[in-house]
Short mmCIF file of C-alpha atoms in Angstrom, two decimals:
data_model
loop_
_atom_site.label_atom_id
_atom_site.label_comp_id
_atom_site.label_asym_id
_atom_site.label_seq_id
_atom_site.Cartn_x
_atom_site.Cartn_y
_atom_site.Cartn_z
CA UNK C 1 71.24 -84.23 -39.88
CA UNK C 2 69.56 -80.94 -40.77
CA UNK C 3 71.85 -78.10 -41.88
CA UNK C 4 72.38 -75.14 -39.55
CA UNK C 5 70.39 -72.03 -40.43
CA UNK C 6 72.30 -68.78 -39.85
CA UNK C 7 70.94 -66.39 -37.26
CA UNK C 8 68.25 -64.10 -38.70
CA UNK C 9 68.92 -60.53 -37.61
CA UNK C 10 65.81 -58.40 -37.64
CA UNK C 11 66.16 -55.55 -40.11
CA UNK C 12 65.32 -52.20 -38.55
CA UNK C 13 64.27 -49.47 -41.02
CA UNK C 14 66.41 -46.35 -40.92
CA UNK C 15 64.47 -43.12 -40.89
CA UNK C 16 65.91 -39.96 -42.37
CA UNK C 17 65.67 -37.55 -45.24
CA UNK C 18 66.55 -38.84 -48.67
CA UNK C 19 69.69 -37.41 -50.19
CA UNK C 20 68.65 -34.55 -52.44
CA UNK C 21 69.94 -34.08 -55.95
CA UNK C 22 71.59 -30.81 -54.91
CA UNK C 23 73.58 -32.61 -52.23
CA UNK C 24 74.77 -35.20 -54.73
CA UNK C 25 75.69 -32.49 -57.22
CA UNK C 26 77.67 -30.27 -54.84
CA UNK C 27 79.42 -33.28 -53.33
CA UNK C 28 80.73 -34.07 -56.78
CA UNK C 29 83.82 -31.89 -56.32
CA UNK C 30 87.30 -33.25 -55.74
CA UNK C 31 89.39 -32.78 -52.62
CA UNK C 32 90.37 -29.09 -52.56
CA UNK C 33 93.76 -27.76 -53.60
CA UNK C 34 95.13 -25.04 -51.33
CA UNK C 35 97.50 -22.25 -52.38
CA UNK C 36 99.07 -19.79 -49.96
CA UNK C 37 98.94 -16.12 -51.02
CA UNK C 38 100.87 -13.16 -49.59
CA UNK C 39 97.86 -11.73 -47.75
CA UNK C 40 94.12 -11.90 -47.28
CA UNK C 41 92.35 -12.67 -50.57
CA UNK C 42 89.90 -9.80 -51.11
CA UNK C 43 88.71 -10.62 -54.64
CA UNK C 44 88.50 -13.58 -57.05
CA UNK C 45 87.22 -13.09 -60.59
CA UNK C 46 86.96 -15.60 -63.43
CA UNK C 47 87.61 -14.65 -67.03
CA UNK C 48 84.32 -14.87 -68.96
CA UNK C 49 86.03 -16.51 -71.95
CA UNK C 50 87.75 -19.86 -72.31
CA UNK C 51 90.08 -21.20 -70.83
CA UNK C 52 88.49 -19.45 -67.84
CA UNK C 53 91.58 -18.25 -65.99
CA UNK C 54 90.92 -16.42 -62.74
CA UNK C 55 92.46 -13.34 -61.14
CA UNK C 56 93.25 -13.39 -57.41
CA UNK C 57 93.80 -10.09 -55.60
CA UNK C 58 95.82 -10.40 -52.40
CA UNK C 59 98.18 -7.97 -50.70
CA UNK C 60 99.94 -5.80 -53.33
CA UNK C 61 99.72 -8.36 -56.14
CA UNK C 62 97.31 -9.74 -58.69
CA UNK C 63 97.94 -13.34 -59.68
CA UNK C 64 96.43 -14.94 -62.77
CA UNK C 65 95.94 -18.69 -62.41
CA UNK C 66 95.11 -21.22 -65.10
CA UNK C 67 92.19 -23.57 -64.78
CA UNK C 68 94.27 -26.39 -63.25
CA UNK C 69 97.55 -24.60 -62.47
CA UNK C 70 98.81 -24.30 -58.91
CA UNK C 71 101.34 -21.61 -59.84
CA UNK C 72 100.40 -18.19 -61.23
CA UNK C 73 100.83 -17.92 -64.98
CA UNK C 74 101.00 -14.12 -64.76
CA UNK C 75 101.53 -11.56 -62.00
CA UNK C 76 100.80 -7.82 -61.78
CA UNK C 77 102.77 -6.38 -58.91
CA UNK C 78 103.22 -2.66 -59.70
CA UNK C 79 101.36 -1.47 -56.62
CA UNK C 80 102.97 0.53 -53.84
CA UNK C 81 100.39 -0.70 -51.36
CA UNK C 82 97.47 -3.13 -51.29
CA UNK C 83 95.55 -3.86 -54.48
CA UNK C 84 91.78 -4.34 -54.54
CA UNK C 85 89.03 -5.86 -56.67
CA UNK C 86 90.81 -7.00 -59.86
CA UNK C 87 87.98 -7.54 -62.38
CA UNK C 88 87.91 -8.86 -65.96
CA UNK C 89 86.17 -7.14 -68.86
CA UNK C 90 83.50 -9.16 -70.67
CA UNK C 91 85.86 -10.02 -73.53
CA UNK C 92 88.61 -11.21 -71.13
CA UNK C 93 91.27 -8.91 -72.66
CA UNK C 94 91.48 -6.20 -69.99
CA UNK C 95 91.73 -6.19 -66.22
CA UNK C 96 91.04 -3.26 -63.87
CA UNK C 97 92.02 -2.94 -60.21
CA UNK C 98 91.86 -0.38 -57.42
CA UNK C 99 94.55 0.33 -54.87
CA UNK C 100 95.20 1.64 -51.38
CA UNK C 101 96.93 4.77 -52.68
CA UNK C 102 93.77 5.86 -54.51
CA UNK C 103 94.66 5.14 -58.13
CA UNK C 104 92.89 2.84 -60.60
CA UNK C 105 95.00 0.76 -62.97
CA UNK C 106 93.94 -0.82 -66.24
CA UNK C 107 95.99 -3.80 -67.46
CA UNK C 108 96.21 -5.57 -70.79
CA UNK C 109 96.47 -9.33 -70.26
CA UNK C 110 99.17 -9.52 -72.94
CA UNK C 111 101.51 -7.10 -71.10
CA UNK C 112 102.67 -6.29 -67.58
CA UNK C 113 102.72 -2.49 -67.36
CA UNK C 114 99.42 -0.64 -66.75
CA UNK C 115 97.66 0.37 -69.95
CA UNK C 116 95.93 3.29 -68.18
CA UNK C 117 96.09 4.83 -64.73
CA UNK C 118 93.19 6.90 -63.41
CA UNK C 119 94.04 9.34 -60.62
CA UNK C 120 91.61 11.46 -58.65
CA UNK C 121 90.27 9.61 -55.61
CA UNK C 122 91.81 10.91 -52.41
CA UNK C 123 91.59 7.62 -50.52
CA UNK C 124 91.68 3.89 -51.16
CA UNK C 125 89.60 2.55 -54.06
CA UNK C 126 87.98 -0.75 -53.04
CA UNK C 127 85.47 -1.21 -55.87
CA UNK C 128 86.12 -1.16 -59.63
CA UNK C 129 84.37 -2.72 -62.60
CA UNK C 130 83.50 -2.36 -66.26
CA UNK C 131 80.16 -1.19 -67.57
CA UNK C 132 78.55 -3.45 -70.15
CA UNK C 133 79.56 -1.11 -73.03
CA UNK C 134 83.23 -2.08 -72.27
CA UNK C 135 84.48 1.52 -72.60
CA UNK C 136 83.65 2.90 -69.16
CA UNK C 137 84.76 2.01 -65.64
CA UNK C 138 82.95 2.66 -62.36
CA UNK C 139 84.72 2.93 -59.01
CA UNK C 140 84.02 3.49 -55.32
CA UNK C 141 86.22 3.91 -52.28
CA UNK C 142 86.89 5.31 -48.85
CA UNK C 143 86.30 8.94 -49.95
CA UNK C 144 82.53 8.10 -50.07
CA UNK C 145 82.38 8.81 -53.83
CA UNK C 146 81.14 6.72 -56.76
CA UNK C 147 82.91 7.70 -59.98
CA UNK C 148 82.58 6.93 -63.67
CA UNK C 149 85.65 6.92 -65.95
CA UNK C 150 86.17 6.93 -69.72
CA UNK C 151 88.78 4.39 -70.90
CA UNK C 152 89.84 5.95 -74.26
CA UNK C 153 90.45 9.44 -72.86
CA UNK C 154 91.40 8.40 -69.31
CA UNK C 155 89.17 11.12 -67.81
CA UNK C 156 86.50 11.14 -65.16
CA UNK C 157 83.01 11.43 -66.64
CA UNK C 158 80.99 12.07 -63.49
CA UNK C 159 81.34 11.72 -59.73
CA UNK C 160 78.51 10.96 -57.29
CA UNK C 161 78.85 11.96 -53.62
CA UNK C 162 75.71 10.48 -52.13
CA UNK C 163 77.10 7.84 -49.77
CA UNK C 164 77.99 8.92 -46.25
CA UNK C 165 80.44 6.12 -45.48
CA UNK C 166 82.95 3.82 -47.20
CA UNK C 167 81.88 2.33 -50.54
CA UNK C 168 83.00 -1.29 -50.45
CA UNK C 169 81.09 -3.15 -53.19
CA UNK C 170 79.47 -2.64 -56.56
CA UNK C 171 78.34 -4.26 -59.80
CA UNK C 172 77.27 -3.25 -63.30
CA UNK C 173 74.01 -3.95 -65.07
CA UNK C 174 74.65 -6.26 -68.03
CA UNK C 175 71.42 -5.26 -69.78
CA UNK C 176 71.56 -1.45 -69.53
CA UNK C 177 74.96 -0.04 -70.47
CA UNK C 178 74.98 3.03 -68.25
CA UNK C 179 73.60 1.54 -65.03
CA UNK C 180 75.71 0.44 -62.07
CA UNK C 181 75.12 -0.20 -58.36
CA UNK C 182 77.24 0.49 -55.28
CA UNK C 183 76.89 -0.62 -51.66
CA UNK C 184 78.26 1.26 -48.68
CA UNK C 185 78.86 1.01 -44.97
CA UNK C 186 76.14 3.66 -44.56
CA UNK C 187 73.66 0.71 -44.84
CA UNK C 188 72.43 1.79 -48.30
CA UNK C 189 72.59 0.43 -51.84
CA UNK C 190 72.35 3.04 -54.59
CA UNK C 191 71.55 2.58 -58.26
CA UNK C 192 73.15 5.11 -60.63
CA UNK C 193 72.45 5.91 -64.28
CA UNK C 194 75.23 7.66 -66.20
CA UNK C 195 72.61 9.84 -67.92
CA UNK C 196 71.53 11.46 -64.64
CA UNK C 197 73.36 13.57 -62.10
CA UNK C 198 71.89 11.81 -59.07
CA UNK C 199 71.12 8.25 -58.07
CA UNK C 200 67.85 6.88 -59.41
CA UNK C 201 67.14 4.49 -56.53
CA UNK C 202 68.21 4.03 -52.91
CA UNK C 203 67.66 0.79 -51.01
CA UNK C 204 68.05 0.54 -47.23
CA UNK C 205 69.73 -2.73 -46.33
CA UNK C 206 69.86 -2.11 -42.59
CA UNK C 207 73.48 -3.27 -42.11
CA UNK C 208 76.88 -2.23 -43.54
CA UNK C 209 76.76 -3.59 -47.09
CA UNK C 210 79.64 -5.95 -47.93
CA UNK C 211 78.55 -7.29 -51.33
CA UNK C 212 75.95 -6.68 -54.05
CA UNK C 213 74.96 -8.84 -56.99
CA UNK C 214 72.60 -8.42 -59.95
CA UNK C 215 70.81 -11.31 -61.62
CA UNK C 216 71.54 -11.68 -65.36
CA UNK C 217 68.12 -10.23 -66.23
CA UNK C 218 68.92 -7.06 -64.29
CA UNK C 219 65.59 -7.13 -62.47
CA UNK C 220 66.64 -8.65 -59.15
CA UNK C 221 69.32 -7.36 -56.80
CA UNK C 222 70.97 -9.28 -53.95
CA UNK C 223 72.66 -7.40 -51.11
CA UNK C 224 74.71 -8.87 -48.27
CA UNK C 225 75.62 -7.18 -45.01
CA UNK C 226 75.71 -8.22 -41.39
CA UNK C 227 74.17 -11.68 -41.11
CA UNK C 228 71.56 -10.94 -43.76
CA UNK C 229 71.26 -11.72 -47.46
CA UNK C 230 68.37 -9.77 -49.01
CA UNK C 231 66.78 -10.00 -52.44
CA UNK C 232 65.17 -6.89 -53.96
CA UNK C 233 62.96 -6.36 -57.00
CA UNK C 234 64.35 -3.34 -58.85
CA UNK C 235 61.50 -3.27 -61.36
CA UNK C 236 59.06 -2.69 -58.48
CA UNK C 237 61.03 0.24 -57.08
CA UNK C 238 63.30 -1.75 -54.80
CA UNK C 239 60.69 -3.93 -53.10
CA UNK C 240 62.09 -6.47 -50.63
CA UNK C 241 61.28 -10.02 -51.76
CA UNK C 242 63.05 -12.12 -49.16
CA UNK C 243 65.46 -11.69 -46.25
CA UNK C 244 67.74 -14.64 -45.44
CA UNK C 245 69.52 -15.10 -42.12
CA UNK C 246 71.36 -18.41 -42.37
CA UNK C 247 74.85 -17.27 -41.35
CA UNK C 248 76.13 -16.68 -37.82
CA UNK C 249 78.57 -13.90 -38.74
CA UNK C 250 78.97 -11.20 -41.37
CA UNK C 251 78.30 -12.25 -44.97
CA UNK C 252 81.21 -11.01 -47.10
CA UNK C 253 80.65 -12.27 -50.67
CA UNK C 254 78.00 -13.42 -53.13
CA UNK C 255 78.03 -15.47 -56.32
CA UNK C 256 75.62 -17.00 -58.85
CA UNK C 257 76.03 -20.21 -60.79
CA UNK C 258 75.98 -20.23 -64.59
CA UNK C 259 72.23 -20.90 -64.86
CA UNK C 260 71.25 -18.37 -62.19
CA UNK C 261 69.30 -21.04 -60.29
CA UNK C 262 71.68 -21.25 -57.32
CA UNK C 263 72.94 -18.38 -55.16
CA UNK C 264 76.14 -18.80 -53.11
CA UNK C 265 77.10 -16.72 -50.08
CA UNK C 266 80.34 -16.77 -48.08
CA UNK C 267 80.73 -15.54 -44.53
CA UNK C 268 83.15 -14.98 -41.68
CA UNK C 269 81.52 -17.98 -39.97
CA UNK C 270 83.61 -20.20 -42.35
CA UNK C 271 80.60 -21.44 -44.30
CA UNK C 272 79.44 -21.15 -47.90
CA UNK C 273 75.66 -21.48 -48.17
CA UNK C 274 73.97 -22.45 -51.43
CA UNK C 275 70.38 -21.29 -51.96
CA UNK C 276 67.77 -22.20 -54.53
CA UNK C 277 66.67 -19.02 -56.31
CA UNK C 278 63.10 -20.33 -56.58
CA UNK C 279 62.42 -21.12 -52.92
CA UNK C 280 65.45 -19.34 -51.35
CA UNK C 281 66.05 -22.31 -49.08
CA UNK C 282 69.52 -23.65 -48.29
CA UNK C 283 70.12 -26.73 -50.43
CA UNK C 284 73.74 -27.35 -49.47
CA UNK C 285 76.66 -25.82 -47.55
CA UNK C 286 80.45 -26.05 -47.48
CA UNK C 287 82.62 -25.71 -44.39
CA UNK C 288 86.10 -24.16 -44.51
CA UNK C 289 89.01 -23.78 -42.11
CA UNK C 290 88.91 -19.99 -41.58
CA UNK C 291 86.78 -16.94 -42.32
CA UNK C 292 85.85 -16.35 -45.96
CA UNK C 293 86.43 -13.03 -47.73
CA UNK C 294 85.88 -13.84 -51.41
CA UNK C 295 84.15 -16.45 -53.52
CA UNK C 296 83.88 -17.23 -57.23
CA UNK C 297 82.38 -19.95 -59.41
CA UNK C 298 83.70 -20.65 -62.91
CA UNK C 299 81.39 -19.90 -65.88
CA UNK C 300 80.77 -23.63 -66.44
CA UNK C 301 80.44 -24.43 -62.70
CA UNK C 302 83.49 -26.68 -62.93
CA UNK C 303 85.56 -24.87 -60.27
CA UNK C 304 84.80 -23.22 -56.92
CA UNK C 305 87.49 -20.88 -55.60
CA UNK C 306 87.32 -19.43 -52.08
CA UNK C 307 89.68 -16.84 -50.59
CA UNK C 308 90.17 -16.64 -46.84
CA UNK C 309 91.47 -14.17 -44.29
CA UNK C 310 94.67 -16.14 -43.65
CA UNK C 311 95.70 -15.84 -47.31
CA UNK C 312 94.80 -19.39 -48.29
CA UNK C 313 93.17 -19.97 -51.66
CA UNK C 314 90.89 -23.03 -51.66
CA UNK C 315 90.17 -24.53 -55.09
CA UNK C 316 87.70 -27.34 -55.79
CA UNK C 317 87.37 -28.93 -59.22
CA UNK C 318 84.43 -31.03 -60.33
CA UNK C 319 84.99 -34.73 -60.67
CA UNK C 320 84.81 -35.97 -64.27
CA UNK C 321 81.72 -37.96 -65.10
CA UNK C 322 82.29 -41.70 -65.07
CA UNK C 323 82.13 -43.32 -68.47
CA UNK C 324 79.52 -46.03 -68.69
CA UNK C 325 80.56 -47.39 -72.05
CA UNK C 326 82.11 -50.55 -70.62
CA UNK C 327 79.18 -51.29 -68.34
CA UNK C 328 76.66 -50.77 -71.12
CA UNK C 329 78.30 -53.36 -73.37
CA UNK C 330 76.45 -56.62 -73.24
CA UNK C 331 78.45 -59.60 -72.17
CA UNK C 332 78.92 -62.00 -75.05
CA UNK C 333 77.61 -65.52 -74.38
CA UNK C 334 80.12 -68.31 -73.94
CA UNK C 335 80.83 -70.95 -76.62
CA UNK C 336 78.76 -73.64 -74.93
CA UNK C 337 75.78 -71.23 -74.94
CA UNK C 338 76.03 -70.92 -78.71
CA UNK C 339 76.20 -74.70 -79.03
CA UNK C 340 73.50 -75.69 -76.56
CA UNK C 341 71.42 -72.52 -76.42
CA UNK C 342 70.20 -70.55 -73.41
CA UNK C 343 66.88 -72.37 -73.19
CA UNK C 344 68.31 -75.87 -73.36
CA UNK C 345 66.34 -78.32 -71.22
CA UNK C 346 68.00 -81.54 -70.03
CA UNK C 347 66.85 -84.77 -71.61
CA UNK C 348 65.94 -87.91 -69.77
CA UNK C 349 69.29 -89.56 -70.42
CA UNK C 350 71.30 -86.43 -69.39
CA UNK C 351 73.00 -86.29 -65.99
CA UNK C 352 72.70 -82.89 -64.23
CA UNK C 353 75.63 -82.01 -61.99
CA UNK C 354 74.84 -79.27 -59.47
CA UNK C 355 77.61 -77.28 -57.88
CA UNK C 356 77.25 -77.24 -54.08
CA UNK C 357 76.84 -73.78 -52.59
CA UNK C 358 79.11 -73.17 -49.64
CA UNK C 359 77.59 -71.01 -46.92
CA UNK C 360 80.17 -68.96 -45.06
CA UNK C 361 79.06 -68.50 -41.48
CA UNK C 362 79.99 -65.59 -39.30
CA UNK C 363 81.94 -66.11 -36.13
CA UNK C 364 78.93 -65.95 -33.81
CA UNK C 365 77.01 -68.34 -36.10
CA UNK C 366 79.84 -70.86 -35.94
CA UNK C 367 79.88 -70.64 -32.16
CA UNK C 368 76.09 -70.97 -31.94
CA UNK C 369 76.28 -73.97 -34.25
CA UNK C 370 78.72 -75.66 -31.87
CA UNK C 371 76.59 -74.67 -28.83
CA UNK C 372 79.29 -72.41 -27.32
CA UNK C 373 76.85 -69.89 -25.84
CA UNK C 374 79.28 -67.86 -23.74
CA UNK C 375 81.79 -67.44 -26.57
CA UNK C 376 79.00 -66.50 -29.01
CA UNK C 377 77.94 -63.72 -26.63
CA UNK C 378 81.56 -62.57 -26.33
CA UNK C 379 81.83 -62.44 -30.14
CA UNK C 380 78.91 -60.00 -30.50
CA UNK C 381 80.15 -57.81 -27.63
CA UNK C 382 83.21 -56.78 -29.64
CA UNK C 383 83.34 -53.02 -30.36
CA UNK C 384 82.80 -53.35 -34.12
CA UNK C 385 79.49 -55.16 -33.57
CA UNK C 386 78.04 -53.73 -30.37
CA UNK C 387 78.70 -50.09 -31.39
CA UNK C 388 77.79 -50.14 -35.09
CA UNK C 389 75.31 -53.03 -35.34
CA UNK C 390 73.71 -53.45 -31.89
CA UNK C 391 70.80 -55.34 -33.47
CA UNK C 392 73.18 -58.29 -34.05
CA UNK C 393 74.13 -58.37 -30.37
CA UNK C 394 70.49 -58.26 -29.33
CA UNK C 395 69.58 -60.97 -31.87
CA UNK C 396 72.19 -63.33 -30.37
CA UNK C 397 70.83 -62.61 -26.87
CA UNK C 398 67.33 -63.36 -28.15
CA UNK C 399 68.51 -66.64 -29.70
CA UNK C 400 70.23 -67.71 -26.47
CA UNK C 401 67.10 -66.87 -24.50
CA UNK C 402 65.00 -69.03 -26.84
CA UNK C 403 67.49 -71.89 -26.40
CA UNK C 404 67.38 -71.48 -22.61
CA UNK C 405 71.14 -70.91 -22.35
CA UNK C 406 71.17 -67.12 -21.84
CA UNK C 407 71.57 -67.41 -18.06
CA UNK C 408 74.58 -69.71 -18.35
CA UNK C 409 76.13 -67.44 -21.01
CA UNK C 410 75.85 -64.42 -18.68
CA UNK C 411 77.24 -66.24 -15.64
CA UNK C 412 80.88 -66.72 -14.70
CA UNK C 413 82.20 -63.38 -15.94
CA UNK C 414 84.88 -61.16 -14.47
CA UNK C 415 84.65 -57.48 -13.53
CA UNK C 416 85.63 -56.18 -16.99
CA UNK C 417 83.09 -58.36 -18.81
CA UNK C 418 80.30 -57.43 -16.37
CA UNK C 419 81.15 -53.77 -16.89
CA UNK C 420 80.90 -54.24 -20.69
CA UNK C 421 77.57 -56.03 -20.45
CA UNK C 422 75.99 -53.46 -18.12
CA UNK C 423 77.26 -50.59 -20.27
CA UNK C 424 75.60 -52.05 -23.36
CA UNK C 425 72.34 -52.83 -21.55
CA UNK C 426 72.03 -49.42 -19.83
CA UNK C 427 72.70 -47.63 -23.13
CA UNK C 428 70.33 -49.67 -25.33
CA UNK C 429 67.53 -50.67 -22.95
CA UNK C 430 65.67 -47.40 -23.59
CA UNK C 431 65.39 -48.13 -27.34
CA UNK C 432 61.91 -49.57 -28.02
CA UNK C 433 63.20 -52.14 -30.53
CA UNK C 434 65.53 -53.67 -27.89
CA UNK C 435 63.59 -53.10 -24.66
CA UNK C 436 61.78 -56.46 -24.41
CA UNK C 437 64.89 -58.68 -24.50
CA UNK C 438 67.25 -56.29 -22.69
CA UNK C 439 64.89 -56.01 -19.72
CA UNK C 440 65.13 -59.81 -19.43
CA UNK C 441 68.93 -59.62 -19.72
CA UNK C 442 69.11 -56.91 -17.04
CA UNK C 443 66.91 -58.99 -14.74
CA UNK C 444 69.16 -62.04 -15.17
CA UNK C 445 72.37 -60.04 -14.60
CA UNK C 446 70.89 -58.59 -11.40
CA UNK C 447 69.93 -62.03 -10.10
CA UNK C 448 73.28 -63.63 -10.98
CA UNK C 449 75.61 -60.90 -9.69
CA UNK C 450 73.58 -59.59 -6.75
CA UNK C 451 75.90 -61.34 -4.23
CA UNK C 452 78.95 -59.43 -5.54
CA UNK C 453 77.33 -55.99 -5.21
CA UNK C 454 79.52 -53.87 -2.95
CA UNK C 455 82.73 -55.74 -3.78
CA UNK C 456 83.59 -53.81 -6.97
CA UNK C 457 83.27 -50.06 -7.44
CA UNK C 458 83.13 -50.46 -11.24
CA UNK C 459 80.22 -52.91 -11.15
CA UNK C 460 78.38 -50.84 -8.53
CA UNK C 461 78.69 -47.73 -10.72
CA UNK C 462 77.28 -49.58 -13.75
CA UNK C 463 74.33 -50.88 -11.71
CA UNK C 464 73.59 -47.31 -10.61
CA UNK C 465 73.70 -46.14 -14.25
CA UNK C 466 71.29 -48.91 -15.24
CA UNK C 467 68.96 -47.97 -12.39
CA UNK C 468 69.11 -44.29 -13.43
CA UNK C 469 68.43 -45.08 -17.11
CA UNK C 470 65.41 -47.24 -16.30
CA UNK C 471 64.13 -44.63 -13.84
CA UNK C 472 64.34 -41.87 -16.44
CA UNK C 473 62.55 -44.02 -19.00
CA UNK C 474 59.74 -44.71 -16.51
CA UNK C 475 59.41 -40.96 -15.84
CA UNK C 476 59.23 -40.29 -19.60
CA UNK C 477 56.53 -42.93 -20.00
CA UNK C 478 54.50 -41.40 -17.16
CA UNK C 479 54.78 -37.95 -18.72
CA UNK C 480 53.71 -39.34 -22.09
CA UNK C 481 50.69 -40.98 -20.48
CA UNK C 482 49.75 -37.66 -18.88
CA UNK C 483 50.05 -35.89 -22.23
CA UNK C 484 47.98 -38.63 -23.86
CA UNK C 485 45.27 -38.15 -21.23
CA UNK C 486 45.24 -34.38 -21.87
CA UNK C 487 44.96 -34.95 -25.61
CA UNK C 488 42.07 -37.42 -25.12
CA UNK C 489 40.26 -34.81 -23.01
CA UNK C 490 40.77 -32.15 -25.68
CA UNK C 491 39.59 -34.43 -28.46
CA UNK C 492 36.53 -35.39 -26.45
CA UNK C 493 35.74 -31.69 -25.90
CA UNK C 494 36.07 -30.85 -29.61
CA UNK C 495 33.95 -33.81 -30.74
CA UNK C 496 30.35 -32.87 -31.58
CA UNK C 497 27.54 -35.01 -30.19
CA UNK C 498 25.17 -36.19 -32.94
CA UNK C 499 21.50 -36.72 -32.03
CA UNK C 500 20.24 -40.12 -33.19
CA UNK C 501 16.79 -40.80 -34.63
CA UNK C 502 15.76 -42.83 -31.55
CA UNK C 503 16.74 -40.04 -29.17
CA UNK C 504 14.81 -37.57 -31.31
CA UNK C 505 11.67 -39.72 -31.13
CA UNK C 506 12.04 -40.15 -27.36
CA UNK C 507 12.28 -36.41 -26.84
CA UNK C 508 9.24 -35.81 -29.04
CA UNK C 509 7.25 -38.44 -27.15
CA UNK C 510 8.16 -36.94 -23.81
CA UNK C 511 6.98 -33.57 -25.03
CA UNK C 512 3.68 -34.99 -26.22
CA UNK C 513 3.11 -36.72 -22.85
CA UNK C 514 3.72 -33.51 -20.94
CA UNK C 515 1.35 -31.60 -23.19
CA UNK C 516 -1.40 -34.29 -22.67
CA UNK C 517 -1.08 -34.14 -18.88
CA UNK C 518 -1.33 -30.40 -18.84
CA UNK C 519 -4.49 -30.45 -20.86
#
């Protein structure tokens, strides 16, 4: 007796975009660790030197966290009110922060008390940072001023009063020591040079500016405000290069990766978008639980830290690369291979014993093998098969139809089973890959259970759904045929008629005949 061949399920190609390398890279972070702070996290800043600790500013405290620590390893809490914008110096030894009471405090990482305190601003200071020479500090706040301070003497060097609203963000130029940038709620971004008494450049963002960022080269500036992220060329006088509108709410923070090839933006819409700095297209995005206020990426791109409005700190660490040493080792051949050799061919007197291969059949194959048609159909109507692999269900129906037992398999069912069958058919009959067999199945179900129509409300409702689905599909096909006819007419109109050689000779001959008659 011939062996049973398992049912061949037709493989349907899956269409879709291939997974990009960026997606694979940004998915390579572990499940996030969450830490609850005392208030909304307004600033996160990584130390530029190893071991890359990061400072978190929330409420009236500044917490210093280690790379993998879930508890702060150091705390600065000598603020009467809220603290803002704790920022590291380039050497990682000093930390500066603004405050709600208007003072600026400079901390040494080895101590707890402020090393310096700069007084002068009349309102809250939201923006502080070090210039690249490491001996000067810039600041901006709610008194509309942008100030420059000298660390050794503790005095104010110069004060700029050019903004007309709150100054809420700023950054320093890493290439030119005396240049820094501030962004304000007056919709402008201003570039200052410590050698001049006025700003050297003003850029109109168009929305209240929440964050600014300079590329490492110092030639490109990124500003964020409203739903827009805009990139400007400073070397061309502040020319707008690109305007991005990928967020649904206000963009609050910006960040660059270590290579400068990816730009990250966080927003109140709970998303972090990652852009390519060559095409400025979104290559990946992260979704978070609540609105995002601050964002930072470690210098080696190993950690992403996000601060949210509810005081939660979300930390993602990169997964370690899997070691392939074990897989690369070649498997040593067995002893009998050494004795006989890999290319040993059996001799005439040798007896070859073949190990029988046992084929494990699936449940529906076993039922088809034993000619239990109805039970085979029931097996492929289970939720795990009909919902996730409907092609298996349709393949069994096709096999039963070829055997001539499909009608008997569909007959003799109760109300629940009829409801299940009609639900599957009405949902999948509009798919082109299943239409041919499911139309036959629907026709058989209608013929078999037509006498019971009107006796069950559930069955009647499913028949109406099937009728509606087929009616809609017919309407779609008619509309497509109409569109196809329109397109054929357009193509025929655009096509140019080419004159053949025979037609040209005929026209010339007709002309000659007319000329002869007239003469």
